[in-house]
XYZ file of C-alpha atoms in Angstrom:
432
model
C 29.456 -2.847 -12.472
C 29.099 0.397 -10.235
C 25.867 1.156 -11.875
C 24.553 -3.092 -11.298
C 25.300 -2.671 -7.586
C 23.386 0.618 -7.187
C 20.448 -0.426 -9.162
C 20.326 -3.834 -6.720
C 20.732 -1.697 -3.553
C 17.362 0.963 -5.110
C 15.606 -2.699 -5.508
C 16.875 -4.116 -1.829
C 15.493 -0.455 -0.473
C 12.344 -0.923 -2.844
C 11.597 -4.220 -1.214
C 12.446 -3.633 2.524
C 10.239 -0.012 2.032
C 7.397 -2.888 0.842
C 7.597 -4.698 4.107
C 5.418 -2.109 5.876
C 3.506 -1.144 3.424
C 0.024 -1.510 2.925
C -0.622 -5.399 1.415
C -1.391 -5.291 -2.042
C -5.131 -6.007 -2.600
C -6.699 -9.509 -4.214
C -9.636 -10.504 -6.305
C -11.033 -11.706 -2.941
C -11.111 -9.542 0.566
C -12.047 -11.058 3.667
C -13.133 -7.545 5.265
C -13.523 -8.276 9.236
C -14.815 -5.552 11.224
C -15.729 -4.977 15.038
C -19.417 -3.682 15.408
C -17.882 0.175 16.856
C -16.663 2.536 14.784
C -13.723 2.792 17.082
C -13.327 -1.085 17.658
C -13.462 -0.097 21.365
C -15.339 -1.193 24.103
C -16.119 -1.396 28.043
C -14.767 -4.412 29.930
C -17.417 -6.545 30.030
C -19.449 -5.266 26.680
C -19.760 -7.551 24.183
C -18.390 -7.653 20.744
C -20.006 -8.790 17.467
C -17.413 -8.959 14.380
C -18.888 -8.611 10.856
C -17.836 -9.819 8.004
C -17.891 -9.881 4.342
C -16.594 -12.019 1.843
C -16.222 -9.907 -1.521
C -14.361 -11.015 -5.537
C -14.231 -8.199 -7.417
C -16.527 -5.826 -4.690
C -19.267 -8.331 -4.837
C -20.099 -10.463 -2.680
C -19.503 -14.374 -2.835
C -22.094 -16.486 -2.676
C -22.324 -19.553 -0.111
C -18.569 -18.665 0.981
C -17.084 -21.416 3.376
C -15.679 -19.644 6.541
C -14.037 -20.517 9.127
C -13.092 -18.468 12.310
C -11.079 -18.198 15.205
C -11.435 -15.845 18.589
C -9.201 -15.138 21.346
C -6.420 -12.875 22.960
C -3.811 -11.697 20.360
C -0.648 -14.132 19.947
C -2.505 -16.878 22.014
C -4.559 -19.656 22.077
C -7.987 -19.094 20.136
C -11.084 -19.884 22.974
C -13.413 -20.454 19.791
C -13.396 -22.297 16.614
C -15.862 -22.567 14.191
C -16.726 -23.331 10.268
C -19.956 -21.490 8.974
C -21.386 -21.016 5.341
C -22.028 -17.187 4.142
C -25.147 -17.492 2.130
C -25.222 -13.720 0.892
C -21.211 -13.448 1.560
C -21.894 -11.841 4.925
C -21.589 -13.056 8.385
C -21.913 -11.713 11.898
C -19.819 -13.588 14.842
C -20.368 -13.267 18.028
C -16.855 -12.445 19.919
C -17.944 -12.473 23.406
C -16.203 -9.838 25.908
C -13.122 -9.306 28.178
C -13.328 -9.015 31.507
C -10.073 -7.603 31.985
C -8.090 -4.544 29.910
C -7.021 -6.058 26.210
C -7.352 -7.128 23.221
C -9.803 -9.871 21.320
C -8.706 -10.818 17.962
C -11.158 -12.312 15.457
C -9.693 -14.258 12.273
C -11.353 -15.383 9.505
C -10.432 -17.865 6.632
C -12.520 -18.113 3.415
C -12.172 -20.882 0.855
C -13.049 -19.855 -2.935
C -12.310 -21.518 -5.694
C -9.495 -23.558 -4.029
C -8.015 -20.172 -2.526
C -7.740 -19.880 1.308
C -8.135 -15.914 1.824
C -7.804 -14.176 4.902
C -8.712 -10.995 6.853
C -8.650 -10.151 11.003
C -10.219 -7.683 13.424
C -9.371 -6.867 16.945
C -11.548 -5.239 19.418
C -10.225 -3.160 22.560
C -11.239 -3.468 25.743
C -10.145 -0.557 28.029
C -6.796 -0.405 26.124
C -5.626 2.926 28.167
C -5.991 0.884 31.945
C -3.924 -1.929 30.265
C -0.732 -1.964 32.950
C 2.722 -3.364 32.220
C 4.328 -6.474 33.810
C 7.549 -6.479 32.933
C 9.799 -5.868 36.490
C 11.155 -2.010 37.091
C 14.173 -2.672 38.597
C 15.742 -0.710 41.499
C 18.819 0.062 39.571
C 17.467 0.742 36.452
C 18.958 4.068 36.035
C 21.934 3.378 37.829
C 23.100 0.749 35.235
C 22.037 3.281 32.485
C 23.827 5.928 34.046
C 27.161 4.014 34.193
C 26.759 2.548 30.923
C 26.406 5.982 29.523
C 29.424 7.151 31.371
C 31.697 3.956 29.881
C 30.100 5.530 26.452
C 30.997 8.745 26.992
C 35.066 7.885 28.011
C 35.204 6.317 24.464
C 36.063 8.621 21.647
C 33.811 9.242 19.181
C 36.366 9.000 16.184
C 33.930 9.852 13.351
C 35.005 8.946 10.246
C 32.750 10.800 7.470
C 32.825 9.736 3.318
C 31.042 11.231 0.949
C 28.361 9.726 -1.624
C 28.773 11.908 -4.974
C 26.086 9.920 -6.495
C 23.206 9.986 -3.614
C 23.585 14.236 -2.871
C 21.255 16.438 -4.315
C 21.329 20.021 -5.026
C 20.931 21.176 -1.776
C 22.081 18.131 0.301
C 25.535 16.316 0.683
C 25.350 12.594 1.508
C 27.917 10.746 3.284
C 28.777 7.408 4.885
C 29.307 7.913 8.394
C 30.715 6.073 11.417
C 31.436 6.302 14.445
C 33.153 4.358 17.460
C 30.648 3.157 19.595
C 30.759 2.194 23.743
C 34.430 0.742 23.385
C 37.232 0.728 21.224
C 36.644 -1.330 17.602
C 33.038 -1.238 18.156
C 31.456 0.905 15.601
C 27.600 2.697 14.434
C 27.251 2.602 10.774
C 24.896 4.660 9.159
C 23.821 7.999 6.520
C 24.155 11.182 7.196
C 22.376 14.123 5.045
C 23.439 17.373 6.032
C 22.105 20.904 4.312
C 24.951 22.263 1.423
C 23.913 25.849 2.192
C 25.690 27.852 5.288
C 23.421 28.001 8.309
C 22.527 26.093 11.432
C 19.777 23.230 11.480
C 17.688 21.018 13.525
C 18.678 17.699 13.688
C 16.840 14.193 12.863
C 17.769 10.782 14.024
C 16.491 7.345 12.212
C 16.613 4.366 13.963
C 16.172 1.308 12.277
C 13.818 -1.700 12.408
C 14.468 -5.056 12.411
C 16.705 -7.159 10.400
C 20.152 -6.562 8.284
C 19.759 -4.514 5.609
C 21.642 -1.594 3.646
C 20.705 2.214 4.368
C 20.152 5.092 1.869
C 19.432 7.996 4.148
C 16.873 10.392 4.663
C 17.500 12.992 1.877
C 14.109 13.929 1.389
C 13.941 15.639 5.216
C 17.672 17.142 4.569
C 15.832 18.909 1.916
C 14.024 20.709 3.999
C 16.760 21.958 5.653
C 16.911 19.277 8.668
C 20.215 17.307 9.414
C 19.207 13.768 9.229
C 21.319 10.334 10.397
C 19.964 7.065 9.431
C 21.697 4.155 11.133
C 22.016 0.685 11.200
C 22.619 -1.469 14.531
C 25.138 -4.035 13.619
C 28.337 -2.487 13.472
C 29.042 -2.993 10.004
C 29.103 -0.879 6.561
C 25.317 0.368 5.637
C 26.752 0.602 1.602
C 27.516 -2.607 1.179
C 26.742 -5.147 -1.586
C 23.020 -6.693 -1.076
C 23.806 -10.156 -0.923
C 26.450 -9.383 2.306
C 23.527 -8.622 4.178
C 21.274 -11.399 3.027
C 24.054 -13.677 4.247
C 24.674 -11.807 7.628
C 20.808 -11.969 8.354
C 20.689 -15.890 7.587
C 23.984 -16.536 8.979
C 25.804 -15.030 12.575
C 23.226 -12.443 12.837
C 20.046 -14.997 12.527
C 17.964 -14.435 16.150
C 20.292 -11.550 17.375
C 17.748 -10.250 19.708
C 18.457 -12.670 22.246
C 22.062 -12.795 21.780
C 23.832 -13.389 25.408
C 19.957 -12.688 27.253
C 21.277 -14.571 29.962
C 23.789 -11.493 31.155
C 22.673 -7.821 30.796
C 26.042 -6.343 30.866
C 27.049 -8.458 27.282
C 22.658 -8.245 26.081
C 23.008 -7.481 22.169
C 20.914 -4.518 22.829
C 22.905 -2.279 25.182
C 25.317 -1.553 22.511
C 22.589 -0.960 20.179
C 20.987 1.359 22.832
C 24.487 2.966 23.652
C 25.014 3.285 19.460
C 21.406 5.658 19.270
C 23.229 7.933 22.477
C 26.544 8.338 20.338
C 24.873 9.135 17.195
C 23.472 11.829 19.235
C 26.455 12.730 20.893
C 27.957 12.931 16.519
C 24.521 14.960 15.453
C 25.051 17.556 18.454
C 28.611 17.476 17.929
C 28.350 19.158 13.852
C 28.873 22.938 14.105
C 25.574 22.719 11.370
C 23.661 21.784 14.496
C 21.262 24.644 15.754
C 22.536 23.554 19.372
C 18.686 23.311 20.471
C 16.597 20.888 18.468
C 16.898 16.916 18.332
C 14.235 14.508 17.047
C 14.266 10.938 17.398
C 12.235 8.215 14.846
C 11.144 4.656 13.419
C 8.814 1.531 13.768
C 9.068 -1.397 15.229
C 12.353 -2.060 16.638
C 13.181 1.451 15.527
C 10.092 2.440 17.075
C 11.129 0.474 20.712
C 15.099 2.786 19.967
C 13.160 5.971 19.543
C 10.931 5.432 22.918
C 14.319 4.287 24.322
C 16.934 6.975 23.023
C 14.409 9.448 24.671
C 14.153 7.939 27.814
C 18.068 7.884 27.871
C 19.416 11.271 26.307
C 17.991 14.190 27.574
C 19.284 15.789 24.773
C 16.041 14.726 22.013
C 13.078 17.215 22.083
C 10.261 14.909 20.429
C 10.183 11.502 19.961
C 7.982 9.687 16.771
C 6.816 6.035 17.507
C 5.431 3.712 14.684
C 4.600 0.097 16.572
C 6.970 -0.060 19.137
C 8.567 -3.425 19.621
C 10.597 -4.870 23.151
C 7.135 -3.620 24.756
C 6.301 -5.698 27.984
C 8.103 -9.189 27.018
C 7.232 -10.864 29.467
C 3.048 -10.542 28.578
C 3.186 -14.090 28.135
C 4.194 -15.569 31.660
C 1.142 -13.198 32.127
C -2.008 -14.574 30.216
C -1.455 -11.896 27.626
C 0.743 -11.202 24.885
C 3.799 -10.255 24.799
C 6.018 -7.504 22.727
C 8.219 -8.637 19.868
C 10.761 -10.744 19.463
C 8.152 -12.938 21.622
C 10.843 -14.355 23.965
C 8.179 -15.670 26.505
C 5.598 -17.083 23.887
C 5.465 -20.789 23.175
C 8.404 -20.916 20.901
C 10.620 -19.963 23.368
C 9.237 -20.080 26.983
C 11.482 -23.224 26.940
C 14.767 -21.651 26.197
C 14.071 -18.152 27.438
C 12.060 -18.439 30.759
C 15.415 -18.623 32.884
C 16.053 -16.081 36.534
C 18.791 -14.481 33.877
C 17.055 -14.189 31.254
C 13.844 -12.537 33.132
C 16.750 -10.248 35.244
C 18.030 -8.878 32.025
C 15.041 -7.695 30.074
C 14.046 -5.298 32.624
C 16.930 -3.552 31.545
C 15.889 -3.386 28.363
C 12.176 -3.284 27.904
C 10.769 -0.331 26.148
C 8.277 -0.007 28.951
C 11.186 0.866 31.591
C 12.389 3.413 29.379
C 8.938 4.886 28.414
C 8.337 5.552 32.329
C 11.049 7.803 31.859
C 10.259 9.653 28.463
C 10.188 13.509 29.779
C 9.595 14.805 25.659
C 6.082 15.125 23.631
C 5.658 12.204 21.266
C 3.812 10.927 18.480
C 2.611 7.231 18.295
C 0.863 5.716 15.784
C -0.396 1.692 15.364
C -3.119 -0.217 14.726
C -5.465 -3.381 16.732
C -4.587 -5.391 13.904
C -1.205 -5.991 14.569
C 0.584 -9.336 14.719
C 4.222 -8.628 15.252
C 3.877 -6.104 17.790
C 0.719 -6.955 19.736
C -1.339 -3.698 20.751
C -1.877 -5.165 24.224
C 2.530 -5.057 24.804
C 2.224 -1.456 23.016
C -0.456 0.139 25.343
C 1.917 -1.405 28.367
C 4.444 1.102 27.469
C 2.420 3.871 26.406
C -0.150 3.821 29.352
C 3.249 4.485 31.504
C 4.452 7.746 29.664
C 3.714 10.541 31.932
C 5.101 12.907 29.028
C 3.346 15.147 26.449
C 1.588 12.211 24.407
C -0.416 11.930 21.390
C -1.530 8.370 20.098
C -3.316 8.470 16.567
C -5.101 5.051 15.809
C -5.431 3.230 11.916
C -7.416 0.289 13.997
C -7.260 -1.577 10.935
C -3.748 -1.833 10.468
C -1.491 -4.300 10.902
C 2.386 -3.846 10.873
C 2.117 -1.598 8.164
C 1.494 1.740 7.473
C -0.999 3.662 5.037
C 1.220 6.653 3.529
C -1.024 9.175 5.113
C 0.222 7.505 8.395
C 3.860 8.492 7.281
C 3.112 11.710 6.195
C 1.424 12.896 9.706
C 4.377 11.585 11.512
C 7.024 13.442 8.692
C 4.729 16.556 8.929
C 4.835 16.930 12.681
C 8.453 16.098 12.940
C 9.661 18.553 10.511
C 6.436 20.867 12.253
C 8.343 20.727 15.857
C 12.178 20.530 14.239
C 11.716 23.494 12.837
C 9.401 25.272 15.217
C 6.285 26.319 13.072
């Protein structure tokens, strides 16, 4: 039975890895590409978008297209339905004449199969300013709320995993009370067998309920790592518990009490990334100097954040930040994940609350306060975290900043993209 339940959780981990990883390829590609190399442009340049309809890596004869143009997230400005004679067409996009993005996507019928592909042009991405309010007590409210945090004690409660250490790692099941008493941060800790003191690596997750297996690979190298989860519960429990959690009370917890930013879901998952610092810095294992903070997505909106809030992280890695400028939409624009403002739920969500309390908590409030060198890596092609809500928060770091570009990616990574951000963690952890 033991063995069932660990071979489901390597599948569960198998399958959530999959989620941002590159899309499997098909007999037919719908390859869209902006007429740069760099997909970049002036305000006010135009755009032409290419494309090719291919089976096999030929190209499809008389291929019915059709195509739509227009800010990310938004309403497309232009239709259309053309044939492909040779299996090659070149559209017209048109221009911005303000900072953003212009999204072409293209649909191509063959043999009954709708296939699809997408490319986004830039326009002046790095002038591209936030709109998301700053408010006056910004750090004031963080301040106190780390201060409550910091009255609570940490109570770590530590549990070895036999079966997940390695030869030169032990694994355990950690947690930890979080920003009041009964409120707890769940997650993996991988800390070096051998005697010595280490740099220290904190994972914080993306989106959605899942289990957690660690980063074992990174203790390896002799780097204390913490993986953690956000919902106060067990990160080793059976697969199905979290499958019902995610469809059940946890379903749409990013806007869970939006209306009051003293009871937001997210400050205690903002608080949780400080005390799993405050546990990390705590180990005597800890070299006392060197703190790194990762993830995508949501995990890459807690790594921007944790930075921003605990002057205790040295680097910070970003993959697609989400919570980036929310409020894009009230705008003209697009906004950051979970898309609180867009059309689904300007309705429920556009309330004088509601807009007071994600000032609080949008990435690009924290990001104006980043003081560390980071690494940040996404792509134009990006539907869940538009690059427009992205570039709000980045074009406000003041910090040591480095932004490398895979234009044609969506939210997904290509492994090389993983291995520059492992290699210049590890690179800056461990000083070489």
């Amino acid at each position: 039975m033991r063995n069932r339940l660990l071979l489901l959780q390597f599948l569960l981990w198998i399958t959530i890895i999959s989620v941002h990883a590159q899309p499997v390829r098909r007999p037919v590609e719908v390859i869209v590409t902006a007429d740069r190399e760099d997909w970049t442009y002036k305000t006010g340049e135009k755009v032409q978008f290419s494309v090719q309809v291919l089976r096999n890596g030929y190209p499809v004869k008389n291929a019915q297209l059709r195509y739509e143009i227009g800010l990310e997230k938004l309403e497309p400005t232009i239709k259309e339905t053309k044939t492909a004679a040779d299996g090659k067409l070149t559209i017209d996009g048109g221009t911005l004449k303000t900072p953003g993005f212009l999204r072409c996507v293209v649909w191509a019928n063959v043999d009954g199969g709708e296939y699809r592909g997408l490319a986004t042009a830039a326009f002046d991405p790095l002038k591209i300013q936030p709109t998301v309010s700053n408010p006056e007590d910004f750090d004031a409210f963080w301040a106190n709320a780390k201060k409550e945090l910091a009255a609570v004690p940490m109570d770590a409660k530590m549990t070895l995993i036999p079966e997940r250490c390695t030869e030169k790692t032990n694994v355990y099941h950690l947690n930890l009370q979080n920003s009041r008493p009964g409120t707890r941060v769940y997650g993996i800790l991988s800390i070096p067998k051998k005697e010595g003191k280490y740099p220290a690596l904190l994972r914080v997750p993306g989106a959605g309920v899942r289990a957690y297996y660690g980063d074992v690979s990174t203790a390896d190298k002799d780097i204390i790592t913490l993986e953690i989860g956000i919902h106060g519960i067990p990160v080793t429990m059976d697969p199905s518990v979290y499958t019902d959690l995610g469809q059940g009370i946890l379903n749409g917890y990013p806007a869970y009490n939006m209306d009051d930013k003293d009871k937001f879901f997210y400050k205690r998952v903002y608080l949780g990334c400080v005390r799993a610092n405050d546990f990390l810095v705590s180990l005597p294992q800890f070299d006392g100097t060197n703190l790194a903070v990762t993830g995508g997505s949501q995990g890459g909106a807690l790594s921007i954040i944790t930075a921003g809030l605990d002057s205790r992280v040295k680097w910070l890695g970003a993959f697609y930040p989400a919570l980036s400028d929310v409020t894009g939409y009230l705008h003209g624009r697009a906004g950051g994940w979970p898309h609180y403002f867009d059309k689904n739920g300007i309705k429920t969500n556009n309330t004088k609350e509601k807009l007071a309390t994600v000032g609080y908590y949008d990435v690009v409030n924290f990001a104006r306060r980043v003081k560390v060198p980071g690494l940040y890596i996404w792509g134009f092609n990006d539907e869940t975290c538009p690059p427009t809500s992205m570039y709000s928060a980045y074009n406000v770091t003041t910090a040591p900043k480095e932004l490398k570009l895979y234009q044609d990616t969506g939210h997904w990574t290509y492994q090389e993209e993983k291995d520059v951000m492992n290699n210049w963690l590890v690179e800056k952890l461990k000083g070489k």
